[in-house]
Short mmCIF file of C-alpha atoms and ligand atoms in Angstrom, two decimals:
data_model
loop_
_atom_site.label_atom_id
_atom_site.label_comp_id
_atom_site.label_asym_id
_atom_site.label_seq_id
_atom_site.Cartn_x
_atom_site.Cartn_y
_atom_site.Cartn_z
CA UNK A 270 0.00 0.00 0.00
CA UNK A 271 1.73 3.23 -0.64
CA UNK A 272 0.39 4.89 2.05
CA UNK A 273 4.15 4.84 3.82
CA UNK A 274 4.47 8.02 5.26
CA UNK A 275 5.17 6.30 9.03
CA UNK A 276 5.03 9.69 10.67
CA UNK A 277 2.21 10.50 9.58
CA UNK A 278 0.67 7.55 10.55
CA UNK A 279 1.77 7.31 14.03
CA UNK A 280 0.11 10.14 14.74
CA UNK A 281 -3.25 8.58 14.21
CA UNK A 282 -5.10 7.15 17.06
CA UNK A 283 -6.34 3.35 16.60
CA UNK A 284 -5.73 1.91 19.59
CA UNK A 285 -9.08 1.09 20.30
CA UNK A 286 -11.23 -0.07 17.06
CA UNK A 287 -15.32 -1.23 17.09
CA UNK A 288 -16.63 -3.42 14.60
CA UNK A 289 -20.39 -3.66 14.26
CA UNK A 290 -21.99 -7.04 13.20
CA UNK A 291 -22.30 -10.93 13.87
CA UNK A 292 -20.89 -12.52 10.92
CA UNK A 293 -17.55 -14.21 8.97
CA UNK A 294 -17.56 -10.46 7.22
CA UNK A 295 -16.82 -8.76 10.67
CA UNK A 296 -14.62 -11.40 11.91
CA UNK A 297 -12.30 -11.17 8.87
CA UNK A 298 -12.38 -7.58 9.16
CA UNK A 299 -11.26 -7.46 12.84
CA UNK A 300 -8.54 -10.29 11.64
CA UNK A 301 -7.35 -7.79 8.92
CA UNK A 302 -7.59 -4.76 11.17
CA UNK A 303 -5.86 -6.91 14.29
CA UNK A 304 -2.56 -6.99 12.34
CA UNK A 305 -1.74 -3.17 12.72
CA UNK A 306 0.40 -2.35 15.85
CA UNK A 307 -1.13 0.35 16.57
CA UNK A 308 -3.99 -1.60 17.17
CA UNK A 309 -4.40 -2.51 20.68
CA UNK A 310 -8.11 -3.91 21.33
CA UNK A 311 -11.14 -4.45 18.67
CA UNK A 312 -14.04 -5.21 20.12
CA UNK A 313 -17.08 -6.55 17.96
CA UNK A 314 -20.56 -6.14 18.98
CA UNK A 315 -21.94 -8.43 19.32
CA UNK A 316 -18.96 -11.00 17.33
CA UNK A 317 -20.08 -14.38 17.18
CA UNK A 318 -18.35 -16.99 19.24
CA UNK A 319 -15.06 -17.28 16.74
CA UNK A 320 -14.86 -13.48 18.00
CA UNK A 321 -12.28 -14.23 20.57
CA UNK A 322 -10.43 -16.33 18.45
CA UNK A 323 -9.02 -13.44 16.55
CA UNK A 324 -5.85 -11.42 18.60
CA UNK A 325 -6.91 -8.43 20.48
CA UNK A 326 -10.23 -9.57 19.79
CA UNK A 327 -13.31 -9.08 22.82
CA UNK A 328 -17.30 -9.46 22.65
CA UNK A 329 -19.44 -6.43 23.90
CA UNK A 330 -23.09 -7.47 24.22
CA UNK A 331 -24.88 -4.62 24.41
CA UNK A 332 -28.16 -3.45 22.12
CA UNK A 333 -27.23 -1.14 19.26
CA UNK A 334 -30.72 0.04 19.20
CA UNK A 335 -30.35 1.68 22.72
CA UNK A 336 -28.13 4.68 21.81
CA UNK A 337 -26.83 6.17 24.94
CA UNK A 338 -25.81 2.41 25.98
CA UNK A 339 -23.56 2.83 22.77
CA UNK A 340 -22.87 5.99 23.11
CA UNK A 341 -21.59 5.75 26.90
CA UNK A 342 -19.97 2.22 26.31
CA UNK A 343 -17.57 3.98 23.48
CA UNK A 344 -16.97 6.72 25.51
CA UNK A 345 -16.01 4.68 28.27
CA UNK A 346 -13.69 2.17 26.08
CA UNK A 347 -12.09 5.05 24.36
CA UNK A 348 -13.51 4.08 20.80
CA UNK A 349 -10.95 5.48 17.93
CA UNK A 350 -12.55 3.78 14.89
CA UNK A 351 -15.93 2.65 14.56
CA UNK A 352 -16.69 -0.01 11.63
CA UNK A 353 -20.52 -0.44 10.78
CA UNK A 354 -20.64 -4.29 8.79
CA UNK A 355 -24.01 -4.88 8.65
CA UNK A 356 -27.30 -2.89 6.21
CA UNK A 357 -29.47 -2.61 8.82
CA UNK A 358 -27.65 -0.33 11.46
CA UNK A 359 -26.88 1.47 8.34
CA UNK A 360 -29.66 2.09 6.55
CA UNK A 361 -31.45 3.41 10.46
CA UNK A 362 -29.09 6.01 10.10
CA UNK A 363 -26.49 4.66 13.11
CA UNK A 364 -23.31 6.61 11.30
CA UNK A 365 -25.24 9.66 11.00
CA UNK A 366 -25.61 8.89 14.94
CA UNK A 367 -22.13 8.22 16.15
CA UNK A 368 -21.08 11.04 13.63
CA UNK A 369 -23.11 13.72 15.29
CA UNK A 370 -21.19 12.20 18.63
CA UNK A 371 -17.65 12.61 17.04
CA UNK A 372 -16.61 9.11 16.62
CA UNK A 373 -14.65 8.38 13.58
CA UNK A 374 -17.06 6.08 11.57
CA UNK A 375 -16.53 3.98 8.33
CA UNK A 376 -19.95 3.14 7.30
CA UNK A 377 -22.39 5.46 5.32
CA UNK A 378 -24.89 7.79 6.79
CA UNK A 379 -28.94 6.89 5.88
CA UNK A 380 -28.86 8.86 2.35
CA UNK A 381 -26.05 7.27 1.10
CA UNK A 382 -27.41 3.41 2.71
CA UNK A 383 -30.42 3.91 0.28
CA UNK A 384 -28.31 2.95 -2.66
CA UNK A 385 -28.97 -0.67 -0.86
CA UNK A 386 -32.41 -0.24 0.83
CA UNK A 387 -34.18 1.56 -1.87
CA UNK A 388 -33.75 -0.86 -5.33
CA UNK A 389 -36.23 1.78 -6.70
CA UNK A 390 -34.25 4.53 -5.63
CA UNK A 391 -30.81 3.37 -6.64
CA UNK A 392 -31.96 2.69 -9.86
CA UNK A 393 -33.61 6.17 -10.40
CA UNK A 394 -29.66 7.26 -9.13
CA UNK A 395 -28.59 5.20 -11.73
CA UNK A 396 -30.60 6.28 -14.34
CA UNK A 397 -29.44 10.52 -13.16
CA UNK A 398 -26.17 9.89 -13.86
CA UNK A 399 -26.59 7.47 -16.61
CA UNK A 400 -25.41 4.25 -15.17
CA UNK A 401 -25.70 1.25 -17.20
CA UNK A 402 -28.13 -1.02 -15.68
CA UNK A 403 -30.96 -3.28 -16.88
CA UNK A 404 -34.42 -1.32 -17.80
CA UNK A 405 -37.06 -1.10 -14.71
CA UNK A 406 -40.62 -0.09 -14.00
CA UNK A 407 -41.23 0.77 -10.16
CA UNK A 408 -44.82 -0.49 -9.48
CA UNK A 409 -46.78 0.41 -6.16
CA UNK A 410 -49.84 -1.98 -6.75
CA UNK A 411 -49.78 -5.48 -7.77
CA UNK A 412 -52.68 -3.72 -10.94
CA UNK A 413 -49.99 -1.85 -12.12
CA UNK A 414 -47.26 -4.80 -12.33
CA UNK A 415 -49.75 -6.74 -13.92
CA UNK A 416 -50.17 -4.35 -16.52
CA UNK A 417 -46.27 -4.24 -17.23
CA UNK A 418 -45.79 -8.00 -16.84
CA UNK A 419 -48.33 -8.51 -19.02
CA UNK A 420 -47.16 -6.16 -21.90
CA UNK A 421 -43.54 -7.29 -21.92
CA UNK A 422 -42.35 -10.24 -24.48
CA UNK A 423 -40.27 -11.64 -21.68
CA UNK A 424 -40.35 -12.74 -18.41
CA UNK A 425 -39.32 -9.56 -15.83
CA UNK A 426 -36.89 -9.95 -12.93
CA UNK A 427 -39.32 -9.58 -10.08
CA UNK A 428 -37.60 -7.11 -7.05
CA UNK A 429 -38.85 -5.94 -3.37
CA UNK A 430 -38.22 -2.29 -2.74
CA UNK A 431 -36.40 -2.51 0.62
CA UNK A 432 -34.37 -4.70 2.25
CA UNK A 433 -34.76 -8.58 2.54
CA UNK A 434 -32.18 -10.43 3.57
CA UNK A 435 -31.26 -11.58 0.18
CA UNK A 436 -34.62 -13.06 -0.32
CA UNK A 437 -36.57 -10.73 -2.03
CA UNK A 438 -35.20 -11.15 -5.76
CA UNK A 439 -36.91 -13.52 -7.80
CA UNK A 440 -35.92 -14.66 -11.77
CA UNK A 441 -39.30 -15.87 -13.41
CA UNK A 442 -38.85 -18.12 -16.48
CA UNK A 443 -42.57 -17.69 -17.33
CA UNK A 444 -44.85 -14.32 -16.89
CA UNK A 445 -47.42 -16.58 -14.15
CA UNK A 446 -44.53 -16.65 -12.22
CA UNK A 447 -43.64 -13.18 -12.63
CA UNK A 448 -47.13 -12.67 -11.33
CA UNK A 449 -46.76 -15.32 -8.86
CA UNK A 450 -43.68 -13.53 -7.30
CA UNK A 451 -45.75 -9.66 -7.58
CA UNK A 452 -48.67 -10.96 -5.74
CA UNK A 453 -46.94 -12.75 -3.08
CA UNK A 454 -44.56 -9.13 -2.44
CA UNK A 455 -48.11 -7.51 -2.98
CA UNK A 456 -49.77 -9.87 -0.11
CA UNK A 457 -47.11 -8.83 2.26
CA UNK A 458 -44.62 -11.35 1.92
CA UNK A 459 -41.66 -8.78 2.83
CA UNK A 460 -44.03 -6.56 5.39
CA UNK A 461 -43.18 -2.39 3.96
CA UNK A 462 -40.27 -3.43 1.82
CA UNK A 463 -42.73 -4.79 -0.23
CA UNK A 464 -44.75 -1.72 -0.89
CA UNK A 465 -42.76 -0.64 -3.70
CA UNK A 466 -41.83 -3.84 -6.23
CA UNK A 467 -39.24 -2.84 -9.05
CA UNK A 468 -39.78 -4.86 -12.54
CA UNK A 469 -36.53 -5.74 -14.38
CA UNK A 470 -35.47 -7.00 -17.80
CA UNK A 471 -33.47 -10.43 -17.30
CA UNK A 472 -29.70 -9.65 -18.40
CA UNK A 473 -27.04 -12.31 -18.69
CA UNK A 474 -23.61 -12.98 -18.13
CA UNK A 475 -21.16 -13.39 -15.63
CA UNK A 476 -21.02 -11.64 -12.32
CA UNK A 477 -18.49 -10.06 -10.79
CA UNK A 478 -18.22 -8.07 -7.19
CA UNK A 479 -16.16 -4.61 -7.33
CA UNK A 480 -15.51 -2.77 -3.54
CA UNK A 481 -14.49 0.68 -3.75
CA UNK A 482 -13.48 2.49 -0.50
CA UNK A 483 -14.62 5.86 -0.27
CA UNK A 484 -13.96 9.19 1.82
CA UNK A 485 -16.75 10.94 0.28
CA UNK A 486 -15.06 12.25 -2.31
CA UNK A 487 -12.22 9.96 -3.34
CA UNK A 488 -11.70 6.23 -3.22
CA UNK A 489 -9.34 3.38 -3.58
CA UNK A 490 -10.41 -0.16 -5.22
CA UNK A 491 -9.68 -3.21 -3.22
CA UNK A 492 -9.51 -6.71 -5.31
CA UNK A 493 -12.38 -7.48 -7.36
CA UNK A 494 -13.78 -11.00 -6.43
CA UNK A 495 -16.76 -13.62 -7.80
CA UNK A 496 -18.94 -15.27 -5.45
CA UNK A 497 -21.46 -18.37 -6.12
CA UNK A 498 -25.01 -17.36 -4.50
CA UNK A 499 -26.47 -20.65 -5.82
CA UNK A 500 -26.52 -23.87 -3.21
CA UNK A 501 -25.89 -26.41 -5.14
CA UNK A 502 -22.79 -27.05 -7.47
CA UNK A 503 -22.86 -26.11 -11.16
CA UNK A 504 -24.20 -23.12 -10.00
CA UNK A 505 -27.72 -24.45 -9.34
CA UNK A 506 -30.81 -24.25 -7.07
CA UNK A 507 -32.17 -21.35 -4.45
CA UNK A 508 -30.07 -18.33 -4.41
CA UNK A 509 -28.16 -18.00 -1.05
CA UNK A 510 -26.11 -15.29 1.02
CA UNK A 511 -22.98 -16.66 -0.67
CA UNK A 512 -21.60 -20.45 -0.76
CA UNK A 513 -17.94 -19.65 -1.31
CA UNK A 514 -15.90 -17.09 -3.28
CA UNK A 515 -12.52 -16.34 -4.88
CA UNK A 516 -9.89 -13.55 -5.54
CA UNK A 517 -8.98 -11.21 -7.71
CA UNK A 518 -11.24 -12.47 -10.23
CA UNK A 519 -8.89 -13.02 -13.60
CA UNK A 520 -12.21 -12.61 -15.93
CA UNK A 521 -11.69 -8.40 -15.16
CA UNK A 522 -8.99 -7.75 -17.52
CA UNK A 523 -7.92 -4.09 -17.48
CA UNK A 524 -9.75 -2.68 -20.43
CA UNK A 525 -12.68 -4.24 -18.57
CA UNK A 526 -12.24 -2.57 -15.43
CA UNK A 527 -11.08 0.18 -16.92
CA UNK A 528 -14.34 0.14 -18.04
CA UNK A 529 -16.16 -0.42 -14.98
CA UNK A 530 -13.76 2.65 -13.61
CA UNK A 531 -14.85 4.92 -16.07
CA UNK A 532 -18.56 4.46 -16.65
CA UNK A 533 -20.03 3.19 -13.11
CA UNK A 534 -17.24 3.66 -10.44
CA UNK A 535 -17.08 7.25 -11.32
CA UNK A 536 -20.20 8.78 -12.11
CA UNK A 537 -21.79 6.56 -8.79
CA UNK A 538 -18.86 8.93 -6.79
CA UNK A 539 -19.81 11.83 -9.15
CA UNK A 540 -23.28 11.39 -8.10
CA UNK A 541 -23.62 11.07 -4.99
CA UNK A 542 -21.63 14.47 -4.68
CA UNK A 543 -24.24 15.82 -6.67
CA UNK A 544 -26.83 14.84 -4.37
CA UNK A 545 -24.94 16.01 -1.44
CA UNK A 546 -24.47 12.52 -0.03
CA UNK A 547 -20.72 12.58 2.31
CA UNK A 548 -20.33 8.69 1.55
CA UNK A 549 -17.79 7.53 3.57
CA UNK A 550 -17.60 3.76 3.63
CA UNK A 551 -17.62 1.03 1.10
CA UNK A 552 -19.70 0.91 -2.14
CA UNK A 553 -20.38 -2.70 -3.10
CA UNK A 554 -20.42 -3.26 -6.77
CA UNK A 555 -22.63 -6.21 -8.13
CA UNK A 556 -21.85 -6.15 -11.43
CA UNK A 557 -22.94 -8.39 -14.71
CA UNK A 558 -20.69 -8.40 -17.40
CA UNK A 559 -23.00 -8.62 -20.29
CA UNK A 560 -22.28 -8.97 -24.46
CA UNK A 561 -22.63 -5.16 -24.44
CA UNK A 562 -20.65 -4.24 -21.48
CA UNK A 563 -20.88 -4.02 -17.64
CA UNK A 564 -23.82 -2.95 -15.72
CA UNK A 565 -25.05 -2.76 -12.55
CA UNK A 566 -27.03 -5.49 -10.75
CA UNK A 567 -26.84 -3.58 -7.73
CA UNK A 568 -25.31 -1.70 -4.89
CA UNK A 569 -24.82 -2.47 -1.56
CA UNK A 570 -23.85 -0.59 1.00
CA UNK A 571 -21.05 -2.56 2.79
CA UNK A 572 -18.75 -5.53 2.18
CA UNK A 573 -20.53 -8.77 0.96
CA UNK A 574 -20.61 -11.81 2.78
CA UNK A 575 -18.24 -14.07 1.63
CA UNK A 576 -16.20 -11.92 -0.69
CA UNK A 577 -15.31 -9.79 2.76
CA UNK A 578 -13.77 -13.49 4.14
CA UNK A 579 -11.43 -13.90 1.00
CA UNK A 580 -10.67 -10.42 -0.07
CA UNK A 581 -9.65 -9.29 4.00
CA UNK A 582 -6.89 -11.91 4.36
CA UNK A 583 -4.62 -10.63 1.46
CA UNK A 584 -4.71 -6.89 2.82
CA UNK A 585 -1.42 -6.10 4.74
CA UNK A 586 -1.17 -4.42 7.94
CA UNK A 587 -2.05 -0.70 6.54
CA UNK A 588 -5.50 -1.74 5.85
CA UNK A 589 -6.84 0.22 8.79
CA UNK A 590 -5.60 3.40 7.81
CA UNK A 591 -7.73 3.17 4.55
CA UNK A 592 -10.69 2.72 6.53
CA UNK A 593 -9.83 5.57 8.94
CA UNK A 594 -8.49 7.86 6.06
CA UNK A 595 -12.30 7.27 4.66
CA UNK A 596 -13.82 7.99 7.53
CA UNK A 597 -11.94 11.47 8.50
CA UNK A 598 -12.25 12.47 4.65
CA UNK A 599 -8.45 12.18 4.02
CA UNK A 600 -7.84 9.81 0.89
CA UNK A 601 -5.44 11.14 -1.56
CA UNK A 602 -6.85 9.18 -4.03
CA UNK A 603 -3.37 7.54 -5.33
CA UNK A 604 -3.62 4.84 -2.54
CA UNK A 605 -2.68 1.51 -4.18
CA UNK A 606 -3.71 -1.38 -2.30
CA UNK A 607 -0.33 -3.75 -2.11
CA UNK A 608 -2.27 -7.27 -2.00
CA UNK A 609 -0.17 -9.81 -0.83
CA UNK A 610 1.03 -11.98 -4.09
CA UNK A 611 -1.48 -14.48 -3.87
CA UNK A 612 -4.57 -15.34 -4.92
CA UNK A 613 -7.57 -16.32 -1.96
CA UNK A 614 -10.20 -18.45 -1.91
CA UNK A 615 -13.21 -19.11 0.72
CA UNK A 616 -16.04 -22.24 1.03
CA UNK A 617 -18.73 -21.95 3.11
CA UNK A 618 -19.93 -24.43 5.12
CA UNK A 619 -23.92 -24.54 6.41
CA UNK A 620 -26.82 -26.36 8.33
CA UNK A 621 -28.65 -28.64 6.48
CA UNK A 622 -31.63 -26.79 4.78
CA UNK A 623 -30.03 -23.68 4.61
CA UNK A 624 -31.02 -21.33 2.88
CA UNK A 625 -34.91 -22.36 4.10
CA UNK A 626 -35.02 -23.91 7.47
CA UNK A 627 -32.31 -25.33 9.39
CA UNK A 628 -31.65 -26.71 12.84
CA UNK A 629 -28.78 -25.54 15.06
CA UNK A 630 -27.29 -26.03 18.68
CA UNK A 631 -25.25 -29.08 16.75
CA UNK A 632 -21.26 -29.41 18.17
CA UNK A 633 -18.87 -28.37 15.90
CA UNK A 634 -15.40 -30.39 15.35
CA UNK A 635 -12.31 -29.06 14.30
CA UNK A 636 -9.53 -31.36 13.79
CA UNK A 637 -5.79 -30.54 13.06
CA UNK A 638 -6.33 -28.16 10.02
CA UNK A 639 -3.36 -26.55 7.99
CA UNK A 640 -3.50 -23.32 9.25
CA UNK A 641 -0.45 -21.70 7.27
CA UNK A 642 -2.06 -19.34 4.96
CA UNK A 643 -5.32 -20.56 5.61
CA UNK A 644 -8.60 -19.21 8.27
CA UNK A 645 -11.62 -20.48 9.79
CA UNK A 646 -13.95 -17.64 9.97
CA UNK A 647 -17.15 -18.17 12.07
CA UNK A 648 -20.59 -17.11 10.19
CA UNK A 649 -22.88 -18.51 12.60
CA UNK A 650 -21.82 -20.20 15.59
CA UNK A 651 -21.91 -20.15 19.81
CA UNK A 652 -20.95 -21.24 22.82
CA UNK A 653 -22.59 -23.96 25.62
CA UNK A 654 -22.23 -23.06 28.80
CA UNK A 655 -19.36 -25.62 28.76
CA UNK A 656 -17.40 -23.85 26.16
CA UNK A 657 -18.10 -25.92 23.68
CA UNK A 658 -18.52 -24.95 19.92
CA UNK A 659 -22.09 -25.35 18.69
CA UNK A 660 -23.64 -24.39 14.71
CA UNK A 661 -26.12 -21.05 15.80
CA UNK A 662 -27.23 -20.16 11.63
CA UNK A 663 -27.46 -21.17 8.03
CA UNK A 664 -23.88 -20.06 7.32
CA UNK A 665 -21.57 -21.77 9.84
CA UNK A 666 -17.74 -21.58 8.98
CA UNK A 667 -15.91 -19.36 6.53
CA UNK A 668 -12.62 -21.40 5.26
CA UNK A 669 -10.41 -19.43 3.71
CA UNK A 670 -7.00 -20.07 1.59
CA UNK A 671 -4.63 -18.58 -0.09
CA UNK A 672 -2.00 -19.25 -2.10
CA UNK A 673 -0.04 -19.14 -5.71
CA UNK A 674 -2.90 -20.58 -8.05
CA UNK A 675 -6.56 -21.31 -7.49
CA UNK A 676 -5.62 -25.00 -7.26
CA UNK A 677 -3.71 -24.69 -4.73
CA UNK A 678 -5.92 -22.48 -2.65
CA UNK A 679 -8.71 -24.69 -3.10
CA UNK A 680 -7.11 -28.34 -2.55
CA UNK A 681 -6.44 -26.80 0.79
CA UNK A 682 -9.55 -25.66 1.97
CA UNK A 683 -11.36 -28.87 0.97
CA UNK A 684 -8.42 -30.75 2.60
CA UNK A 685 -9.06 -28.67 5.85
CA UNK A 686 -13.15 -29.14 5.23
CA UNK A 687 -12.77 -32.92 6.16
CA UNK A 688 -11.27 -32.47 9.29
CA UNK A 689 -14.38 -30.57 10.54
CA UNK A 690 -17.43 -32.02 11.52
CA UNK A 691 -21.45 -30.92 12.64
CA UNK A 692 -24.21 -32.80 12.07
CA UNK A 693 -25.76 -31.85 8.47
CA UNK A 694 -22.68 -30.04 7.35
CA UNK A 695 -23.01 -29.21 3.86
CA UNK A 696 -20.53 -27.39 1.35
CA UNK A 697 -20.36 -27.14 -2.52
CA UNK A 698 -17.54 -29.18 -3.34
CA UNK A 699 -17.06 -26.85 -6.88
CA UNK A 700 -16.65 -23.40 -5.09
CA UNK A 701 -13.89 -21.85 -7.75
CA UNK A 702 -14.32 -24.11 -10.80
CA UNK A 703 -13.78 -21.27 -13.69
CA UNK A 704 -10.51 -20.58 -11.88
CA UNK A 705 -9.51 -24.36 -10.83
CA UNK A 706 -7.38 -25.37 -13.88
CA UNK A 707 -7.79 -28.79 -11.99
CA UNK A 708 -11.32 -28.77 -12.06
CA UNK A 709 -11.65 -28.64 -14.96
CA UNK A 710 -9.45 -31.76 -16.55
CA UNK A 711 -11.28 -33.71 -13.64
CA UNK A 712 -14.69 -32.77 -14.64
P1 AMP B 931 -29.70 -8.60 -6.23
O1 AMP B 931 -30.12 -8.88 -4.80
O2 AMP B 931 -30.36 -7.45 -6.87
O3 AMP B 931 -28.20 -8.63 -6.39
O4 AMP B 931 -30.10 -9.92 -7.03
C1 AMP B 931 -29.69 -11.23 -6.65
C2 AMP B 931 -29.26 -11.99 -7.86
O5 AMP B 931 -30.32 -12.04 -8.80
C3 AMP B 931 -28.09 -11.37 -8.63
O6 AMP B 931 -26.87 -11.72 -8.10
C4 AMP B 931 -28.32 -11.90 -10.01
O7 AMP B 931 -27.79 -13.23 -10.11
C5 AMP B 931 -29.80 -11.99 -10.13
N1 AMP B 931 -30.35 -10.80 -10.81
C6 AMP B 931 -30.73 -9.63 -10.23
N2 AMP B 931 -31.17 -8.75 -11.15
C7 AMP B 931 -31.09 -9.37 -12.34
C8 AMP B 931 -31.40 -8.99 -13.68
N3 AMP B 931 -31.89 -7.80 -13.97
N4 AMP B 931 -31.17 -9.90 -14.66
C9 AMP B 931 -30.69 -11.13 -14.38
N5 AMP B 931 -30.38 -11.55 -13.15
C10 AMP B 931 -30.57 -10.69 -12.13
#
């Protein structure tokens, strides 16, 4: 990373980070974050029980919702860097909070979440500043989709408003299930996030994930990376919160990013200046590259869940200062991000049934894993009250590898999948296989 000016940087005060969130995305952040000696203590509220795992890592367990709990609790720990992971906190406007109280924050404010928990208004934003995306209708009655469904020669990408856990997109191959997905959003399905429905027309091709950093004004690019949503291998079945991922993704050759740079990256940052929005956090880029060039799926408002798991481990120990240098305002804008000279991949282990309904409370078992170069992230685990590791959500364990080649980096996380053990553990065994030369001569 060439942001090397030491002096500088010791004069910056990180001794005492936050991270906000439950998942494999915050613990890989606090493992990134942990390696920077100025570091002293993270603390993750409320962390998951692979928290305390991570050096200088501690659980807080206190409710975000009850702001002068927060509020006194960071005073009283000395916060120096707050890190918001999750939409929700977000999008209710907890950075514009903790802002307003002086904390350094790296997580956007409510305007600039509503690029993720307003489809219908991010697309309107992308339409202003002439963002390629796919065409949409926004529909507020389930008469009105009709009428659209009805009219177009192909099926329409069926979309709740707000947010939805990742459940609220659905890809009709015939127009009765176009209206089958409209009526059920119409019925309530998704409570008020379902009061406005956006209509899309179905684009293909493959999808990539692009993070840019920003400080409100400027930004710096971390890796790209691609990420299989489907459950089941060859890409098939219910979409998911992510199954496994892998980067940099080789399919973004230069001119293609350069692309990306020039005619999303850009006018997004352009446009949000426009509309007076001070984003300072990351902008999550879903991205399909399609026959007539890149366009946006959509935005989200902070790192995805896996990519966050395989991107964090091949940041060095400067990291940090990116994310405080967004939140104070104070990117240059020439910040290259020196990856490590590897390549990182992550599989996701989950309950059986994820992603519909699962059991949990099962004991986890970890046996003797190769741990050089490689992590266990927890997604979704706890303790019993005799310490002992137990599967507490769909998404369990984040493993993560990296090395020289894909091959590599996968052979070891499968290798390091069989030595752990819950009842219905399930993985995709093909997490990779575009980049897995391997793969492919086997299958
Ligand atoms: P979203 O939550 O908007 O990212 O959508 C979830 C997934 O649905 C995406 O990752 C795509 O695979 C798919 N998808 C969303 N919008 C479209 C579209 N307009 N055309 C084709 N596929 C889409």
């Amino acid at each position: 990373m060439s942001i090397n000016s030491t002096s500088s940087n010791t004069k910056i005060k990180l001794e005492n980070v936050l991270i906000i969130g439950n998942g494999g995305r915050e613990n890989s952040l606090a493992w990134a974050i942990q390696k920077n000696e100025l570091v002293k203590r993270i603390y993750l509220v409320p962390g998951n029980a692979g928290s305390e795992r991570i050096n200088k890592c501690e659980r807080i367990r206190i409710d975000i919702k009850n702001l002068n709990d927060l509020d006194e609790k960071l005073f009283f720990l000395k916060i120096n860097l707050v890190v918001i992971g999750p939409e929700v906190p977000l999008a209710n406007g907890l950075a514009d909070y903790l802002r307003k109280k002086n904390y350094k924050v790296f997580g956007p404010g409510k305007d600039g979440a509503r690029l993720e928990y307003s489809k219908s208004w991010a697309k309107e934003f992308m339409k202003d500043a002439n963002i390629p995306t796919a065409k949409f209708w926004t529909v507020n009655s389930l008469e009105e989709a009709k009428k659209i469904i009805h009219f177009s020669s192909t099926p329409l990408v069926v979309k709740v408003d707000g947010l939805a856990s990742g459940k609220g997109v659905f890809i009709p191959d015939s127009k009765d299930e176009c209206l089958t997905a409209a009526e059920s959003i119409f019925d309530g399905k998704f409570g008020h996030s379902g009061d406005i429905v956006v209509l899309e027309e179905k684009i293909q091709g493959p999808e990539v994930s692009v993070f840019a950093l920003c400080d409100g004004k400027r930004y710096v690019l971390l890796p790209t990376a691609q990420d299989h949503k489907r459950l089941n291998e060859k890409d098939k079945g219910p979409n998911t919160g992510g199954m496994g991922a892998y980067s940099p993704t080789p399919l973004l050759k230069k001119d293609c990013l350069d692309r990306i740079i020039k005619e999303i990256i850009e006018p997004t940052i352009n446009e949000l200046n426009k509309k007076n929005i001070d984003y300072k956090g990351v902008i999550y880029f879903g991205l399909m590259i399609t026959k007539s060039g890149p366009k946006v799926i959509e935005y989200n408002c902070r790192f995805g869940d896996p990519e966050c798991q395989t991107i964090m481990p091949l940041m060095d120990q400067d990291f940090v200062f990116l994310l405080e240098k967004c939140s104070m305002g104070n990117l240059t804008g020439n910040e290259k991000i020196a990856v490590q000279d590897k390549v990182s991949g992550c599989v996701i282990a989950t309950s059986k049934g994820y992603p519909n309904d699962y059991k949990t409370g099962f004991p986890i078992k970890i046996g003797k894993i190769d741990s050089s170069n490689c992590q266990i992230f927890d997604s979704g685990t706890s303790l019993n009250k005799n310490g002992e590791l137990l599967t507490d959500g769909g998404r369990v364990l984040s493993i993560v590898c990296q090395d020289k080649d894909f091959d590599m980096v996968f052979e070891k996380a499968y290798k390091n999948l069989k030595k752990i053990n819950f009842d219905g553990i399930y993985y995709r065994n093909d997490i990779g296989h575009q980049v897995r030369k391997n793969f492919s001569k086997e299958n």
